[in-house]
XYZ file of C-alpha atoms in Angstrom:
734
model
C 0.000 0.000 0.000
C 1.379 3.411 -0.978
C 1.640 5.890 1.886
C 0.923 9.445 0.728
C 1.945 12.424 2.866
C -0.247 15.420 2.000
C 1.402 18.662 3.069
C -1.034 21.497 3.690
C -4.776 21.671 4.185
C -5.736 24.238 1.554
C -8.298 23.647 -1.158
C -5.857 22.117 -3.653
C -4.538 19.529 -1.204
C -7.958 18.668 0.244
C -9.483 18.369 -3.241
C -6.702 15.966 -4.219
C -7.332 13.905 -1.076
C -11.062 13.827 -1.784
C -10.671 12.589 -5.357
C -8.092 10.013 -4.360
C -10.684 8.599 -1.961
C -13.425 8.802 -4.595
C -11.657 6.169 -6.660
C -13.357 2.783 -6.166
C -11.131 0.513 -4.094
C -8.760 3.295 -3.036
C -8.459 1.754 0.443
C -6.464 -1.145 -0.991
C -4.051 1.223 -2.756
C -3.390 4.245 -0.583
C -2.931 5.392 2.987
C -3.392 9.162 3.297
C -2.120 11.474 6.048
C -2.662 15.238 5.946
C -0.187 17.444 7.821
C -1.630 20.853 8.620
C -0.395 23.996 10.320
C -2.609 25.131 13.205
C -6.115 24.004 14.023
C -8.140 24.392 10.822
C -8.219 23.584 7.143
C -8.682 26.036 4.316
C -5.459 27.878 3.522
C -6.436 31.189 1.912
C -10.052 29.993 2.132
C -10.055 29.330 5.868
C -12.685 31.101 7.946
C -13.286 31.265 11.676
C -16.034 32.015 14.158
C -15.411 34.751 16.704
C -15.328 32.868 20.000
C -15.386 35.951 22.247
C -18.463 36.384 24.413
C -20.998 38.761 22.912
C -19.686 38.679 19.347
C -22.381 36.368 18.023
C -20.073 33.629 16.748
C -19.709 35.950 13.773
C -17.955 34.788 10.593
C -14.433 36.078 9.989
C -12.937 35.503 6.540
C -9.638 36.138 4.787
C -11.674 38.346 2.467
C -14.627 38.175 0.114
C -15.041 34.685 -1.348
C -17.640 34.367 -4.112
C -17.974 31.362 -6.422
C -18.455 32.120 -10.104
C -21.065 30.266 -12.095
C -18.477 28.689 -14.396
C -16.747 26.870 -11.501
C -17.918 23.501 -12.832
C -15.255 21.354 -11.180
C -15.578 23.125 -7.835
C -19.353 22.613 -7.760
C -18.958 19.001 -8.930
C -16.515 18.338 -6.096
C -18.643 19.927 -3.392
C -21.795 18.189 -4.626
C -19.977 14.852 -4.545
C -18.842 15.515 -0.961
C -22.354 16.485 0.159
C -23.785 13.391 -1.551
C -21.182 11.197 0.134
C -22.157 12.592 3.548
C -25.831 11.956 2.854
C -25.070 8.251 2.477
C -23.493 8.067 5.951
C -25.745 7.325 8.892
C -25.270 9.342 10.951
C -23.168 11.841 8.972
C -19.924 12.695 10.756
C -20.552 16.456 10.536
C -23.563 18.757 10.465
C -23.505 20.890 7.360
C -25.525 21.958 4.327
C -27.253 19.054 2.602
C -27.410 20.479 -0.940
C -25.822 23.122 -3.136
C -29.099 25.038 -3.046
C -28.820 25.253 0.760
C -25.148 26.186 0.618
C -25.263 29.064 -1.895
C -27.234 32.224 -2.683
C -27.303 33.397 -6.333
C -25.890 36.772 -7.344
C -26.710 38.232 -10.768
C -26.166 41.980 -10.324
C -22.822 43.769 -10.160
C -22.567 47.540 -9.828
C -19.494 49.200 -11.268
C -18.444 52.635 -10.065
C -17.251 54.742 -13.004
C -15.677 58.188 -12.687
C -17.592 60.680 -14.844
C -17.256 64.467 -14.667
C -15.429 64.273 -11.314
C -17.993 62.108 -9.592
C -18.736 58.454 -9.093
C -21.560 57.220 -11.316
C -23.019 53.809 -10.379
C -23.404 51.404 -13.295
C -25.609 48.432 -12.340
C -25.239 45.416 -14.636
C -27.682 42.520 -14.621
C -26.346 39.238 -15.983
C -29.289 37.168 -17.185
C -29.720 33.880 -15.300
C -30.286 30.583 -17.055
C -31.809 27.266 -16.066
C -28.524 25.339 -16.016
C -27.348 23.885 -12.724
C -23.852 24.878 -11.536
C -21.432 21.999 -11.668
C -22.444 20.439 -14.952
C -20.043 17.780 -16.239
C -20.057 19.183 -19.741
C -17.314 21.095 -21.541
C -18.055 24.518 -22.990
C -15.833 24.926 -26.028
C -13.902 28.162 -26.189
C -14.653 28.640 -29.886
C -18.372 28.466 -29.163
C -17.971 30.995 -26.347
C -16.172 33.416 -28.697
C -19.077 33.149 -31.154
C -21.559 33.667 -28.318
C -19.632 36.710 -27.111
C -19.640 38.274 -30.578
C -23.358 37.510 -30.908
C -23.992 39.289 -27.617
C -21.998 42.319 -28.846
C -24.067 42.285 -32.034
C -27.247 42.448 -29.930
C -25.724 45.168 -27.714
C -24.984 47.229 -30.818
C -28.370 46.613 -32.433
C -30.335 47.508 -29.299
C -28.423 50.772 -28.966
C -28.673 51.895 -32.586
C -31.751 50.212 -33.986
C -31.598 50.726 -37.751
C -29.435 53.855 -37.623
C -26.109 52.070 -37.160
C -22.994 53.917 -38.344
C -21.430 50.526 -39.138
C -24.134 49.283 -41.467
C -22.201 47.204 -44.002
C -23.794 48.979 -46.974
C -22.342 52.301 -45.760
C -18.801 50.969 -46.072
C -18.903 49.209 -49.417
C -15.969 51.321 -50.643
C -13.729 50.385 -47.748
C -11.238 47.478 -48.153
C -12.747 45.711 -45.119
C -15.999 45.298 -47.076
C -14.333 43.493 -49.964
C -12.372 41.290 -47.528
C -15.552 40.254 -45.743
C -17.307 39.685 -49.070
C -14.506 37.415 -50.302
C -14.563 35.502 -46.998
C -18.331 35.185 -47.244
C -18.020 33.541 -50.670
C -15.361 31.152 -49.380
C -17.243 29.946 -46.295
C -20.798 29.942 -47.699
C -20.201 29.330 -51.406
C -22.778 31.990 -52.264
C -22.628 35.733 -53.032
C -22.588 37.887 -49.903
C -25.771 39.551 -48.736
C -24.690 42.329 -46.367
C -27.795 44.474 -46.815
C -29.347 45.139 -43.410
C -26.296 43.805 -41.590
C -23.867 45.742 -39.473
C -20.188 44.924 -39.806
C -20.447 43.208 -36.410
C -23.434 41.034 -37.359
C -21.820 40.104 -40.689
C -18.603 39.194 -38.879
C -20.566 37.160 -36.337
C -22.295 35.089 -39.004
C -18.990 34.372 -40.736
C -17.157 33.512 -37.513
C -19.927 31.113 -36.538
C -19.527 29.284 -39.852
C -15.742 29.160 -39.506
C -15.849 27.831 -35.942
C -18.365 25.112 -36.763
C -16.404 23.994 -39.837
C -13.354 22.108 -38.566
C -11.836 22.399 -42.039
C -12.339 26.169 -42.221
C -9.285 28.396 -42.501
C -9.688 30.188 -39.191
C -6.198 31.674 -39.391
C -7.005 33.558 -42.601
C -10.707 34.180 -41.960
C -10.124 35.175 -38.343
C -7.676 37.835 -39.473
C -10.263 39.311 -41.838
C -12.928 39.331 -39.128
C -10.535 40.885 -36.608
C -9.740 43.742 -38.982
C -13.451 44.293 -39.576
C -14.143 44.441 -35.827
C -11.338 46.923 -35.176
C -12.568 49.102 -38.037
C -16.147 48.902 -36.730
C -15.022 50.050 -33.272
C -13.170 52.991 -34.845
C -16.288 54.057 -36.732
C -18.447 53.866 -33.608
C -15.848 55.827 -31.636
C -16.171 58.719 -34.074
C -19.981 58.537 -33.989
C -20.737 58.528 -30.252
C -20.969 61.553 -28.006
C -19.305 61.986 -24.619
C -22.573 61.530 -22.738
C -22.541 58.869 -20.017
C -24.857 56.420 -21.871
C -22.842 56.790 -25.091
C -19.537 56.321 -23.288
C -20.775 53.188 -21.536
C -22.124 51.741 -24.757
C -18.856 52.372 -26.556
C -16.632 51.054 -23.753
C -18.443 47.716 -23.648
C -18.489 47.391 -27.442
C -14.854 48.443 -27.809
C -13.662 46.135 -25.020
C -15.516 43.135 -26.412
C -14.432 43.719 -30.005
C -10.785 44.233 -29.046
C -10.747 41.003 -27.008
C -12.267 38.993 -29.862
C -9.984 40.669 -32.404
C -7.020 39.742 -30.233
C -8.152 36.129 -29.926
C -8.470 35.878 -33.719
C -5.357 37.846 -34.683
C -3.156 35.966 -32.208
C -4.791 32.639 -33.170
C -5.447 31.719 -29.556
C -8.029 29.066 -30.448
C -5.333 27.015 -32.140
C -2.148 28.116 -30.380
C -3.686 28.163 -26.899
C -4.723 31.180 -24.868
C -1.552 30.956 -22.783
C 0.421 31.941 -25.893
C -0.706 35.540 -25.235
C 0.386 35.507 -21.607
C 3.561 37.429 -22.387
C 1.428 40.596 -22.487
C -0.503 42.323 -19.745
C -4.235 42.419 -20.522
C -4.396 46.216 -20.754
C -1.402 46.260 -23.085
C -2.906 43.472 -25.167
C -6.335 44.993 -25.750
C -4.707 48.337 -26.630
C -2.557 46.508 -29.178
C -5.752 45.080 -30.688
C -7.615 48.349 -31.014
C -9.014 49.282 -27.601
C -9.179 53.033 -27.024
C -7.596 54.662 -23.926
C -11.058 55.413 -22.507
C -11.765 51.681 -22.653
C -8.421 50.597 -21.224
C -8.985 52.801 -18.142
C -12.729 52.089 -17.837
C -14.630 50.491 -14.952
C -15.211 47.160 -16.776
C -11.439 46.775 -17.160
C -10.687 48.035 -13.655
C -13.018 45.461 -12.111
C -11.178 42.654 -13.916
C -7.972 43.595 -12.103
C -9.844 44.082 -8.833
C -11.266 40.562 -9.122
C -7.804 38.961 -9.229
C -5.859 41.551 -7.178
C -3.922 42.089 -10.399
C -1.380 44.568 -9.057
C 2.350 44.021 -8.566
C 3.132 43.798 -4.838
C -0.318 45.183 -4.032
C 0.464 48.557 -5.642
C -2.866 49.624 -7.159
C -1.051 51.690 -9.805
C 0.963 48.762 -11.193
C -1.458 46.644 -13.213
C -0.372 43.166 -14.270
C -2.602 40.320 -15.468
C -1.532 37.863 -18.173
C -3.621 38.600 -21.271
C -4.427 35.092 -22.522
C -5.376 33.805 -19.084
C -7.528 36.899 -18.595
C -9.294 36.497 -21.955
C -9.960 32.815 -21.320
C -11.320 33.582 -17.855
C -13.568 36.345 -19.174
C -15.094 34.055 -21.801
C -15.850 31.420 -19.193
C -17.078 33.874 -16.576
C -19.388 35.927 -18.804
C -20.582 33.344 -21.337
C -19.999 29.985 -19.667
C -21.772 30.402 -16.333
C -24.495 28.006 -15.271
C -27.506 29.255 -13.359
C -26.194 32.643 -12.256
C -23.100 34.730 -12.815
C -22.034 34.304 -9.174
C -22.950 32.517 -5.972
C -22.404 33.708 -2.413
C -21.776 31.050 0.216
C -24.387 30.870 2.976
C -21.824 30.598 5.776
C -18.092 31.064 6.061
C -16.015 29.383 3.374
C -14.573 27.085 5.996
C -18.056 26.081 7.165
C -19.527 25.717 3.685
C -16.646 23.997 1.900
C -14.138 22.537 4.337
C -16.547 21.137 6.923
C -18.098 18.624 4.477
C -14.713 17.782 2.944
C -13.191 17.172 6.394
C -16.191 15.051 7.379
C -15.986 12.826 4.306
C -12.220 12.351 4.515
C -12.290 11.648 8.256
C -15.055 9.087 7.829
C -13.136 7.400 5.025
C -10.110 6.909 7.238
C -7.849 9.741 6.116
C -5.593 10.733 9.009
C -5.286 14.396 10.024
C -2.135 15.517 11.816
C -3.054 19.020 12.954
C -0.586 21.451 14.563
C 2.201 20.231 12.276
C 4.184 22.883 10.419
C 6.344 21.741 7.530
C 9.826 23.247 7.874
C 11.603 21.635 4.934
C 11.774 18.960 2.246
C 15.008 17.068 1.659
C 16.095 14.961 -1.309
C 16.894 11.275 -0.982
C 20.668 10.898 -0.708
C 20.583 7.604 -2.628
C 18.121 8.898 -5.246
C 18.384 12.692 -5.642
C 15.392 12.766 -7.995
C 13.076 11.813 -5.112
C 11.968 13.357 -1.818
C 13.733 11.504 0.980
C 12.499 13.242 4.124
C 10.166 15.931 5.437
C 10.912 17.997 8.523
C 8.006 18.932 10.784
C 7.687 21.308 13.731
C 5.148 20.321 16.398
C 3.153 23.373 17.472
C 0.973 21.689 20.090
C 0.158 18.251 21.493
C -3.297 16.715 21.409
C -4.103 15.185 24.797
C -3.755 11.368 24.891
C -7.352 10.906 26.030
C -8.532 12.999 23.047
C -6.450 10.919 20.640
C -7.880 7.769 22.173
C -11.457 8.880 21.487
C -11.180 9.774 17.817
C -8.624 12.580 17.755
C -8.853 16.348 17.708
C -12.368 17.662 16.987
C -11.975 21.066 15.289
C -15.556 22.360 15.222
C -18.045 24.450 17.160
C -21.758 24.266 16.403
C -23.395 27.512 15.288
C -26.997 27.633 14.089
C -27.032 23.896 13.449
C -23.837 23.556 11.398
C -20.294 22.598 12.375
C -18.009 25.598 12.014
C -14.311 26.316 12.418
C -13.490 28.576 15.405
C -11.029 31.449 15.155
C -8.711 29.730 17.641
C -7.812 26.198 18.722
C -9.867 24.164 21.152
C -7.551 24.719 24.097
C -9.276 22.057 26.186
C -8.062 19.347 23.795
C -4.399 20.386 23.914
C -1.694 19.698 26.474
C -0.417 23.247 25.987
C -3.911 24.719 25.846
C -3.737 26.973 28.896
C -0.450 28.541 27.795
C -1.832 29.126 24.292
C -4.871 31.052 25.521
C -3.161 34.437 25.758
C -0.138 35.912 24.046
C 1.477 38.257 26.607
C 2.840 40.381 23.751
C -0.698 40.764 22.372
C -3.021 40.982 25.405
C -6.542 39.708 24.885
C -5.549 37.395 22.037
C -4.249 33.837 21.929
C -0.972 32.941 20.300
C -1.450 32.818 16.537
C -0.290 29.392 15.379
C -0.955 30.314 11.739
C 1.414 33.277 11.684
C 4.854 33.066 10.112
C 5.929 35.612 12.766
C 4.381 33.907 15.808
C 6.247 34.131 19.098
C 4.908 30.757 20.217
C 7.791 28.284 20.596
C 7.418 24.876 18.982
C 6.990 22.003 21.439
C 8.803 19.411 19.367
C 9.922 18.288 15.947
C 10.051 15.134 13.867
C 11.278 13.859 10.523
C 9.166 11.818 8.116
C 11.278 9.318 6.228
C 10.705 7.863 2.786
C 9.812 4.184 2.901
C 8.824 4.396 6.562
C 6.367 7.261 6.940
C 5.629 7.993 3.282
C 6.207 6.722 -0.216
C 4.766 9.678 -2.096
C 4.419 13.382 -1.264
C 1.552 15.630 -2.331
C 2.682 19.215 -1.796
C -0.247 21.606 -1.353
C 1.467 24.448 0.501
C 1.169 27.749 -1.363
C 4.099 28.997 -3.393
C 4.860 31.972 -1.157
C 6.379 29.565 1.372
C 8.232 27.276 -1.023
C 11.342 29.422 -1.396
C 12.160 28.590 2.214
C 10.784 25.038 2.404
C 12.119 23.635 -0.877
C 15.689 24.899 -1.124
C 17.131 21.485 -2.094
C 14.616 21.196 -4.959
C 15.316 24.748 -6.123
C 19.039 24.117 -5.994
C 18.734 21.041 -8.190
C 16.083 22.218 -10.676
C 16.217 25.359 -12.831
C 12.482 24.910 -13.481
C 11.781 25.060 -9.744
C 13.995 28.101 -9.344
C 12.201 29.875 -12.198
C 8.752 29.015 -10.820
C 9.467 30.091 -7.247
C 10.989 33.356 -8.453
C 8.549 34.092 -11.274
C 5.115 33.030 -9.986
C 4.485 35.929 -7.667
C 2.112 36.634 -4.806
C 0.667 39.777 -3.272
C -0.701 40.654 0.168
C -4.365 41.635 0.391
C -6.568 43.294 2.981
C -10.170 43.117 4.088
C -12.639 44.620 6.503
C -16.013 43.367 7.733
C -18.601 45.707 9.212
C -21.704 44.732 11.182
C -24.383 47.427 11.000
C -27.543 48.267 12.938
C -29.560 49.062 9.801
C -30.044 47.361 6.451
C -28.077 48.531 3.454
C -31.261 49.941 1.943
C -32.019 51.889 5.125
C -28.517 53.311 4.905
C -29.137 54.445 1.338
C -28.082 51.618 -0.959
C -30.391 51.745 -3.978
C -31.548 48.736 -5.970
C -32.942 50.117 -9.259
C -36.627 49.495 -9.893
C -35.895 47.715 -13.177
C -33.641 45.278 -11.298
C -36.321 44.578 -8.683
C -38.853 43.986 -11.454
C -36.501 41.585 -13.234
C -36.006 39.674 -9.982
C -39.748 39.453 -9.370
C -40.411 38.292 -12.933
C -37.689 35.645 -12.757
C -38.976 34.279 -9.470
C -42.527 34.145 -10.812
C -41.384 32.291 -13.921
C -38.957 29.842 -12.299
C -39.374 29.929 -8.529
C -35.691 30.864 -8.269
C -33.955 33.879 -6.777
C -32.130 36.242 -9.091
C -29.662 37.598 -6.544
C -29.700 41.408 -6.479
C -28.014 42.381 -3.184
C -25.279 44.970 -3.295
C -21.984 44.029 -4.931
C -19.716 46.866 -6.084
C -16.462 46.768 -8.027
C -14.045 49.248 -9.635
C -14.527 51.639 -6.728
C -11.979 53.725 -4.865
C -8.712 51.939 -4.089
C -7.497 50.255 -2.049
C -10.851 48.859 -0.856
C -12.167 48.724 -4.396
C -14.801 46.028 -3.782
C -17.788 46.129 -1.425
C -20.423 43.454 -0.894
C -23.601 43.332 1.134
C -23.269 39.978 2.913
C -26.357 40.312 5.087
C -27.616 36.917 3.922
C -25.094 35.455 6.415
C -26.926 36.827 9.457
C -29.102 33.700 9.946
C -25.897 31.667 10.307
C -24.511 33.929 13.031
C -25.757 33.890 16.606
C -26.941 37.374 17.507
C -29.851 39.700 16.825
C -28.495 43.252 16.824
C -26.954 43.433 13.314
C -29.325 44.173 10.440
C -26.661 44.028 7.704
C -23.049 43.058 7.040
C -20.642 44.762 4.628
C -17.376 43.330 3.337
C -14.579 45.482 1.901
C -11.563 43.987 0.120
C -8.604 45.138 -1.926
C -4.864 44.904 -2.500
C -2.390 45.668 0.271
C 0.908 47.249 -0.688
C 3.784 44.968 0.203
C 6.604 46.223 2.396
C 9.879 47.056 0.708
C 11.366 43.986 2.385
C 9.603 41.223 4.298
C 10.937 41.062 7.876
C 12.460 37.945 9.477
C 10.461 35.507 11.601
C 11.933 37.056 14.709
C 9.995 40.291 14.122
C 6.981 39.179 16.149
C 5.497 42.679 16.095
C 5.167 42.790 12.310
C 1.634 41.259 12.112
C 0.344 43.739 14.682
C 1.877 46.649 12.792
C 0.248 45.478 9.573
C -3.090 44.921 11.325
C -2.960 48.463 12.706
C -2.126 49.747 9.220
C -5.103 47.946 7.696
C -7.489 49.067 10.442
C -6.330 52.661 10.191
C -6.506 52.587 6.409
C -9.991 51.070 6.462
C -11.270 53.691 8.885
C -9.843 56.478 6.726
C -11.292 54.911 3.582
C -14.726 54.571 5.188
C -14.606 58.174 6.372
C -13.812 59.408 2.861
C -15.735 57.026 0.594
C -18.595 55.104 2.196
C -21.260 57.771 1.655
C -21.181 57.105 -2.098
C -22.490 53.606 -1.320
C -24.531 54.294 1.846
C -25.461 57.989 1.713
C -28.050 57.821 4.515
C -25.387 56.448 6.823
C -23.411 59.690 6.840
C -23.396 61.926 9.882
C -24.044 65.679 9.917
C -20.375 66.277 10.640
C -18.986 63.801 8.120
C -20.946 63.827 4.864
C -18.523 61.514 3.040
C -18.238 58.772 5.637
C -20.259 56.519 7.912
C -21.686 57.577 11.254
C -20.162 55.123 13.761
C -23.457 54.919 15.644
C -24.566 52.489 12.916
C -21.772 50.049 13.779
C -22.592 47.119 16.039
C -20.314 47.036 19.077
C -20.965 44.438 21.799
C -18.761 46.503 24.111
C -21.070 49.545 23.744
C -18.265 51.988 23.068
C -19.057 55.479 21.837
C -18.212 57.275 18.639
C -15.276 56.252 16.511
C -14.229 53.679 19.120
C -16.949 51.435 17.657
C -14.749 50.867 14.611
C -12.428 48.789 16.805
C -15.176 46.188 17.252
C -15.268 45.427 13.506
C -12.987 42.893 11.803
C -9.855 43.792 9.840
C -7.382 41.442 8.243
C -3.958 41.807 6.654
C -3.204 38.718 4.556
C 0.567 38.827 4.783
C 1.684 35.296 5.603
C 3.583 33.499 2.824
C 0.835 30.884 2.484
C -2.086 33.336 2.423
C -0.863 35.930 -0.062
C -2.834 35.922 -3.290
C -1.216 34.074 -6.208
C -0.958 36.393 -9.219
C -1.057 35.632 -12.943
C 1.442 38.252 -14.051
C 2.577 38.444 -17.653
C 5.263 35.934 -18.523
C 4.602 33.724 -15.490
C 2.298 31.055 -16.944
C 5.150 29.300 -18.722
C 7.026 29.134 -15.400
C 4.290 27.182 -13.615
C 5.014 23.468 -13.205
C 2.143 20.995 -13.803
C 1.152 19.125 -10.668
C 1.914 15.725 -12.153
C 5.278 16.758 -13.599
C 7.159 18.087 -10.604
C 10.490 16.769 -11.839
C 10.809 14.534 -8.765
C 9.668 10.929 -8.942
C 7.610 10.787 -5.752
C 6.318 14.361 -5.628
C 2.988 15.728 -6.934
C 1.870 19.356 -6.617
C -1.533 20.934 -5.945
C -2.594 24.568 -5.691
C -3.518 27.617 -7.732
C 0.208 28.235 -8.329
C 0.710 25.117 -10.475
C 0.051 24.881 -14.202
C -3.355 23.372 -14.896
C -5.249 22.706 -18.102
C -8.307 24.860 -17.333
C -7.336 28.297 -15.962
C -4.041 29.493 -14.499
C -5.350 32.156 -12.169
C -5.818 32.577 -8.436
C -9.360 31.319 -7.979
C -11.355 28.457 -6.468
C -11.836 26.700 -9.808
C -8.127 26.726 -10.659
C -7.285 25.386 -7.202
C -9.844 22.593 -7.416
C -8.709 21.655 -10.933
C -5.122 21.500 -9.719
C -6.177 19.161 -6.911
C -8.114 16.982 -9.346
C -5.141 16.856 -11.711
C -2.894 15.869 -8.793
C -5.226 12.994 -7.875
C -5.428 12.026 -11.532
C -1.628 11.980 -11.842
C -1.339 9.650 -8.829
C -4.326 7.366 -9.337
C -5.800 7.977 -12.800
C -8.953 9.295 -11.114
C -11.097 11.350 -11.737
C -11.475 10.209 -15.305
C -12.634 13.602 -16.607
C -12.023 17.213 -15.622
C -14.409 19.739 -17.140
C -12.679 22.189 -19.444
C -9.323 20.450 -19.719
C -9.836 19.901 -23.458
C -12.022 22.847 -24.268
C -10.736 23.881 -27.674
C -12.646 22.464 -30.631
C -9.827 23.189 -33.065
């Protein structure tokens, strides 16, 4: 039986463990042990419940986690875990029993666009469909390109009606007309009939024919169509006014046409989207015709906000690999199932990692909590293999706890098992000493911090052939420069990946408020409310129209109304919850482990920055929440404070987080980095497999839930041949 040591308890590693145990008969092949820092699973997706008296067991996240509707593999995995639990009697954990229970749809996103020196809200409704998220069916990228161009055709036609400046008949003297006409004859075999067609609709019809015909010359025809789209955007640019509706219409049209032109001109459907990853997305769309007003527009800004696409958290240094971005946009906007987005109905830890822990525990997977990996060493007799793993012991589970099933990590809140924000001290030998950090009064020692002052209580070495045969490395790349020095020293590919696949710190704030967002002035447009009512009447489903804002003032450029979480917290005073997230500028140099004060300095920086941001910017979102003395900010009397402090002191009772640890920094997709990522199943070492959103995967190389899950599935597949299919890993039809 092969012993597999799984290092790390983030989503990539846990997904890999789950799919290894999904394989029929896995028990006869593998013995799995997961080694995890601290007391909880989740990595960057870990959440905790506030265990202080009076704080309602409130949810505390690393930031805002929302699942996109194209996350097929993530939904498939979670559904499989929930189904597996339903077959156990009794189930080992209490959690959501269906995806419908676990998620709330979200179909409206409001962009904030600067116009004439003010913020102008731009609500966008993404039409829902009747698909179920997590469908085991590939959406081909070529089909999505055609769908995107068809949508742009409709966008153009609805704006102009029959008065289009790019009516094909108006441009019969231009070379682009004759090129399209010649292409039309080639792909249809009949004379062209452009009368009544815009250049966009004509291009759409021809692209559809080319994509569906596997023998069609997409390289030649795509170039013709791309030139026609760029010309069409130029004509529209000269025709529109500078009014806000005209500018918004043009920005969307210009952005979409430049992306599709780039896909066709750079032949991404045949060469692979990653072939364009040497460019930044903004640079790339400008190269393919996008105007400066488009490049700096809210729809482009929100793309970078979504992936924290800024070098070292500097919100002026944009960097997002173009091909990966284009592929993600196609999937996100035209490949979603059900709704554009889904909000989890509890913390990410509670919603995702509770069921996964329960299934794995019940199946016999061993969890070694409070084990920090300090290094991997090569086998002296076989340098192409991992020979040993060094572990630091952070705490000791009491013998009587081990004898009765091992460490139990959960607390029950509103009927579901949730991860607390601190260890269960009662189950640990060192529990009483861990309760309070004398250097940080009122708080326990932080066992998850790279800079913790808590001394390890022991150490051990796992040896190849004795404790493990194979290693599955799921620790995030920010920590690997320190942990994997022998691998880096032996492999130029490892050195390039660790140096070139970069991470960035992020920051977040959560506010609990005494009034609803609407009472504080958030406005849901009447047409959105009507659309939601119509959809529910037709289908019985929710549309999802709560507040979600992007492209707003940096650094907290994203705000979400998360009030739907209140039923899963344990208090009555709050009427709404608001999350703020954004990039956090990295320090010039990261301090050594011995600088135990660094996390507190960064926390104070984030809290102070959040309070300043709220004072200067929140009234745009919640205008009725402003005070008479501060018309741009939020009156602190609306903040929930169990300690009943007065005035600005109530801000201290909210939650602020600086994500600075090497394993929790966000993994970026900067230009030129995709080629440096190593596939999980091709680590270069014979008994090592990789999992995480920092590896190369066949679906999407970006920092998101879907990429992480796919990486975990690919890791399991590389080890066991299971799962047999991963959605989207062969999504090009050419």
